[in-house]
Each structure stands twice: as C-alpha cells, then as structure tokens.
Tab-separated table of C-alpha atoms and ligand atoms in Angstrom:
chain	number	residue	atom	x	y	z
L	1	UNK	CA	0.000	0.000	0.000
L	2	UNK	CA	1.210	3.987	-0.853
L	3	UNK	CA	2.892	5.503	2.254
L	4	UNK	CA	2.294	8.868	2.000
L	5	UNK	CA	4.903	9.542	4.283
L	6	UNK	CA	7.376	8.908	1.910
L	7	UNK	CA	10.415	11.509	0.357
L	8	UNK	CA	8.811	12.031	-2.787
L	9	UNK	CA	5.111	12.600	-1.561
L	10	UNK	CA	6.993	15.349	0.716
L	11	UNK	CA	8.308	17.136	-1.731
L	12	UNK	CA	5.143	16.750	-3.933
L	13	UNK	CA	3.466	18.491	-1.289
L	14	UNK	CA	6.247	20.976	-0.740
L	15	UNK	CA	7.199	19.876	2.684
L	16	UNK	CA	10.685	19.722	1.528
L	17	UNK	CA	12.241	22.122	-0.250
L	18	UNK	CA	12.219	21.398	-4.126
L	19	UNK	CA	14.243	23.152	-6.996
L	20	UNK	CA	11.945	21.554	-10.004
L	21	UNK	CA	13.838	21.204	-13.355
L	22	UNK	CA	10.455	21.330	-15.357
L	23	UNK	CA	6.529	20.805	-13.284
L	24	UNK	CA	3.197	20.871	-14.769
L	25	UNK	CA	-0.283	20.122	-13.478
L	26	UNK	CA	0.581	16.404	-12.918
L	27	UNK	CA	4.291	15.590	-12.645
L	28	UNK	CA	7.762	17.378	-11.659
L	29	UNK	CA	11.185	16.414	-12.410
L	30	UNK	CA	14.339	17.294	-10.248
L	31	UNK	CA	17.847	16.485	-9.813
L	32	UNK	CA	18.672	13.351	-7.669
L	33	UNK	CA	20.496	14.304	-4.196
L	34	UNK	CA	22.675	11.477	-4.449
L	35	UNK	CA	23.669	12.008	-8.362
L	36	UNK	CA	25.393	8.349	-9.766
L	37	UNK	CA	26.230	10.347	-13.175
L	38	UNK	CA	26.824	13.789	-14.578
L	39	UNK	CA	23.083	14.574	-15.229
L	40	UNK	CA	20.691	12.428	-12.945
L	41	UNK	CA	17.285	13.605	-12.574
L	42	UNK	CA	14.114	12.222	-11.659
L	43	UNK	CA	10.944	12.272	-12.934
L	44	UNK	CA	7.751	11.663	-10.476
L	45	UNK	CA	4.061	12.288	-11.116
L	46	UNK	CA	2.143	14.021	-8.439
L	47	UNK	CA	-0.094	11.621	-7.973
L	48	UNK	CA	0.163	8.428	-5.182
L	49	UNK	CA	1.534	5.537	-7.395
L	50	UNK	CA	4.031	3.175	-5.534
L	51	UNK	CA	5.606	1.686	-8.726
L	52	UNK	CA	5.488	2.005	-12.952
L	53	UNK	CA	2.920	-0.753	-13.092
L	54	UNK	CA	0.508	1.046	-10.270
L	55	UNK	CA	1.233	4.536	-12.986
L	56	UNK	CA	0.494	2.682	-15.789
L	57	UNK	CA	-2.408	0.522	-14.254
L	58	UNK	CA	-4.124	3.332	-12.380
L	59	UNK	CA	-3.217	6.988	-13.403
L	60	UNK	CA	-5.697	8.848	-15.928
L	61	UNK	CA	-4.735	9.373	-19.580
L	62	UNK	CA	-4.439	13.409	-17.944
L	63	UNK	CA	-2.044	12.189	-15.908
L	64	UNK	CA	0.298	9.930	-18.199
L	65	UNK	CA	0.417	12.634	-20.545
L	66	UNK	CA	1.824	15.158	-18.456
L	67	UNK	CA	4.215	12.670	-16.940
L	68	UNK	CA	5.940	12.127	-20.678
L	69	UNK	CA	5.445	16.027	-21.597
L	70	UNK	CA	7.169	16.577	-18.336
L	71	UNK	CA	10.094	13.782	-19.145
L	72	UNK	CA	9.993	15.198	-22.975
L	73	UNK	CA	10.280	19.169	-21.827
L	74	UNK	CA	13.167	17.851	-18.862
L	75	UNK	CA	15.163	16.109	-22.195
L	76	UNK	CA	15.117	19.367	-23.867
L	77	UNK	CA	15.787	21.808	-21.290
L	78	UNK	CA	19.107	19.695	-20.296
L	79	UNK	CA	19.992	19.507	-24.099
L	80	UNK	CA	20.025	15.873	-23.705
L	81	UNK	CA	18.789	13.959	-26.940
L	82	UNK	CA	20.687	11.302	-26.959
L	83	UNK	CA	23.292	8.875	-24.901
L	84	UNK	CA	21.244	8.009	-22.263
L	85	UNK	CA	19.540	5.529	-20.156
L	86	UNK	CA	16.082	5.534	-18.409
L	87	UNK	CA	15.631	3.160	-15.222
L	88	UNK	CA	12.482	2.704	-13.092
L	89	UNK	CA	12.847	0.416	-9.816
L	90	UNK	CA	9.923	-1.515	-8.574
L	91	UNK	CA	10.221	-3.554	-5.410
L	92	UNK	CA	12.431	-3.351	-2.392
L	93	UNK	CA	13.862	-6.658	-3.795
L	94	UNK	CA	14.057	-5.776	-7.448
L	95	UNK	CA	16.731	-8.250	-8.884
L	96	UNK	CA	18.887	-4.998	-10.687
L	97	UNK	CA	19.075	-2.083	-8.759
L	98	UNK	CA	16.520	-2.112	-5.441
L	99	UNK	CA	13.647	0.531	-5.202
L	100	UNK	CA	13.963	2.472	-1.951
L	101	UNK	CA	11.820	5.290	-2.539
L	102	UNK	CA	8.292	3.557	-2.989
L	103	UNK	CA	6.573	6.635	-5.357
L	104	UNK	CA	6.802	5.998	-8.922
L	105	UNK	CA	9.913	8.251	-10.170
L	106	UNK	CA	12.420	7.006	-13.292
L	107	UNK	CA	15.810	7.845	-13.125
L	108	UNK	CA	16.941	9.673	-16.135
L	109	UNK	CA	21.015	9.668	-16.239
L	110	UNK	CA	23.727	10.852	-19.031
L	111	UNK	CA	26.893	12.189	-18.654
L	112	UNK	CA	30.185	11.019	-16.963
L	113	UNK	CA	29.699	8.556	-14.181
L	114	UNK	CA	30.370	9.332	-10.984
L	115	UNK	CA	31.924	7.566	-8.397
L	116	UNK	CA	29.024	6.215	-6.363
L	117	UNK	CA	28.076	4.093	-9.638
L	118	UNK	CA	30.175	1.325	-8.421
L	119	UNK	CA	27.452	1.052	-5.486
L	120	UNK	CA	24.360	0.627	-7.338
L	121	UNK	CA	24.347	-3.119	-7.934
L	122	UNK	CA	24.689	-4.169	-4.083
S	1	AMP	P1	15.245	4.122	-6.028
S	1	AMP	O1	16.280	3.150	-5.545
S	1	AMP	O2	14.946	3.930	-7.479
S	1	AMP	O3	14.010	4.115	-5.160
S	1	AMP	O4	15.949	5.549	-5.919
S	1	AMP	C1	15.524	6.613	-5.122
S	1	AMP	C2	16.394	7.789	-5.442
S	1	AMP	O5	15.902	8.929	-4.755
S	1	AMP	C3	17.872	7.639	-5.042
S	1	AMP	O6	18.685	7.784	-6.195
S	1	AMP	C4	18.085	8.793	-4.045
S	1	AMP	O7	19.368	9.369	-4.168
S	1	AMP	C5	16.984	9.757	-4.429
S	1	AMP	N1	16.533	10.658	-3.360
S	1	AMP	C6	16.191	10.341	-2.091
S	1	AMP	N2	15.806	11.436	-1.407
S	1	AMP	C7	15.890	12.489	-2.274
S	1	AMP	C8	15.614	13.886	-2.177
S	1	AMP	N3	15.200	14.464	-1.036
S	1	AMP	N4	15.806	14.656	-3.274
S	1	AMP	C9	16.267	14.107	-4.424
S	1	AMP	N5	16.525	12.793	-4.583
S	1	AMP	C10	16.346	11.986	-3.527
C-alpha cells in the first residue's frame, strides 16, 4: 500500500524544499540528491503511485500525458537527446538495482559517471 509519508510525496506536497527542473499540473522532475552520473534527474508524477505498473495501471490518460510532456520538456531543457539511459525500480527486492523510494519516479542519467556508480548493484 502507498505511504504517504514517503520523500517524494513530501516534496510533492512541498514539505521539503524542491528546486523543479520542469513541473506541470501532474508531474515534476528534479535532480537526484545522491547524483550516480553527470546529469541524474528524476521524474515523479504528483499523484500516489508506488511503482510504474501502479502509474500505468491506475493513473488517468491526464495524468500519463503530463508525466511524458514533463520527461519530454526535462530532455530538452538539459539539451540531452541522446546517450542516455532511463531506469524505473519496482520492489524493495528488485533483482537490478533495489527501489527504496516507494513513489513511482524514473531515473533519467547521461553524462560522466560518478563515483558512487560502483554502489548501485549491491
Ligand atoms: P530508487 O532506488 O529507485 O528508489 O531511488 C531513489 C532515489 O531517490 C535515489 O537515487 C536517491 O538518491 C533519491 N533521493 C532520495 N531522497 C531524495 C531527495 N530528497 N531529493 C532528491 N533525490 C532523492
């Protein structure tokens, strides 16, 4: 079940402090804290969805709209258009990399890697 508690739904309701890359009615994107390449942002709808399958299952066509115009309009205001990768984690036991923030968000990367890479695959 959504825990609203989480970081994400904070910052969707603004009860941490948030420097949004590009928001619209229905999603923000924002740079990750803990950056694993040159350019790592992510991209989170507003809405309560624990995982990509609960976004895709549940959220309105509205809502799923605004998510990609927000990931499209985040691609162009970085200049980034190609060379990179797009990750989504579901599951606090996901085989690749583990999710630990349980609101839907993808991880959009490019760049030089960073040092902290070598920790992802624990
Ligand atoms: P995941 O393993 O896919 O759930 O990744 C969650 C991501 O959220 C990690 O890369 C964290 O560095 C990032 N993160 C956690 N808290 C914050 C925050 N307050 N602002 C920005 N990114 C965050």
């Amino acid at each position: 079940m959504y825990d609203k508690n989480n970081v994400f739904a904070k910052i969707v309701r603004n009860e941490i402090p948030r420097e949004a890359i590009v928001e619209n009615e229905y999603a923000l994107s924002f740079y990750d804290i803990n950056p694993l390449f040159e350019r790592h942002v992510l991209v989170i709808p507003k809405g309560e969805y624990e995982n990509l399958l609960d976004f895709v299952s549940n959220a309105s066509v509205e809502e799923q709209g605004a998510f990609w115009a927000c990931f499209k309009e985040t691609a162009d205001k970085l200049g980034v258009c190609e060379n990179f990768n797009v990750l989504s984690n579901a599951g606090a036991e996901a085989p690749f990399v583990k999710q630990s923030v349980f609101h839907f968000h993808l991880h959009f990367v490019s760049g030089a890697k960073k040092d902290g890479i070598k920790n992802i695959l624990k």
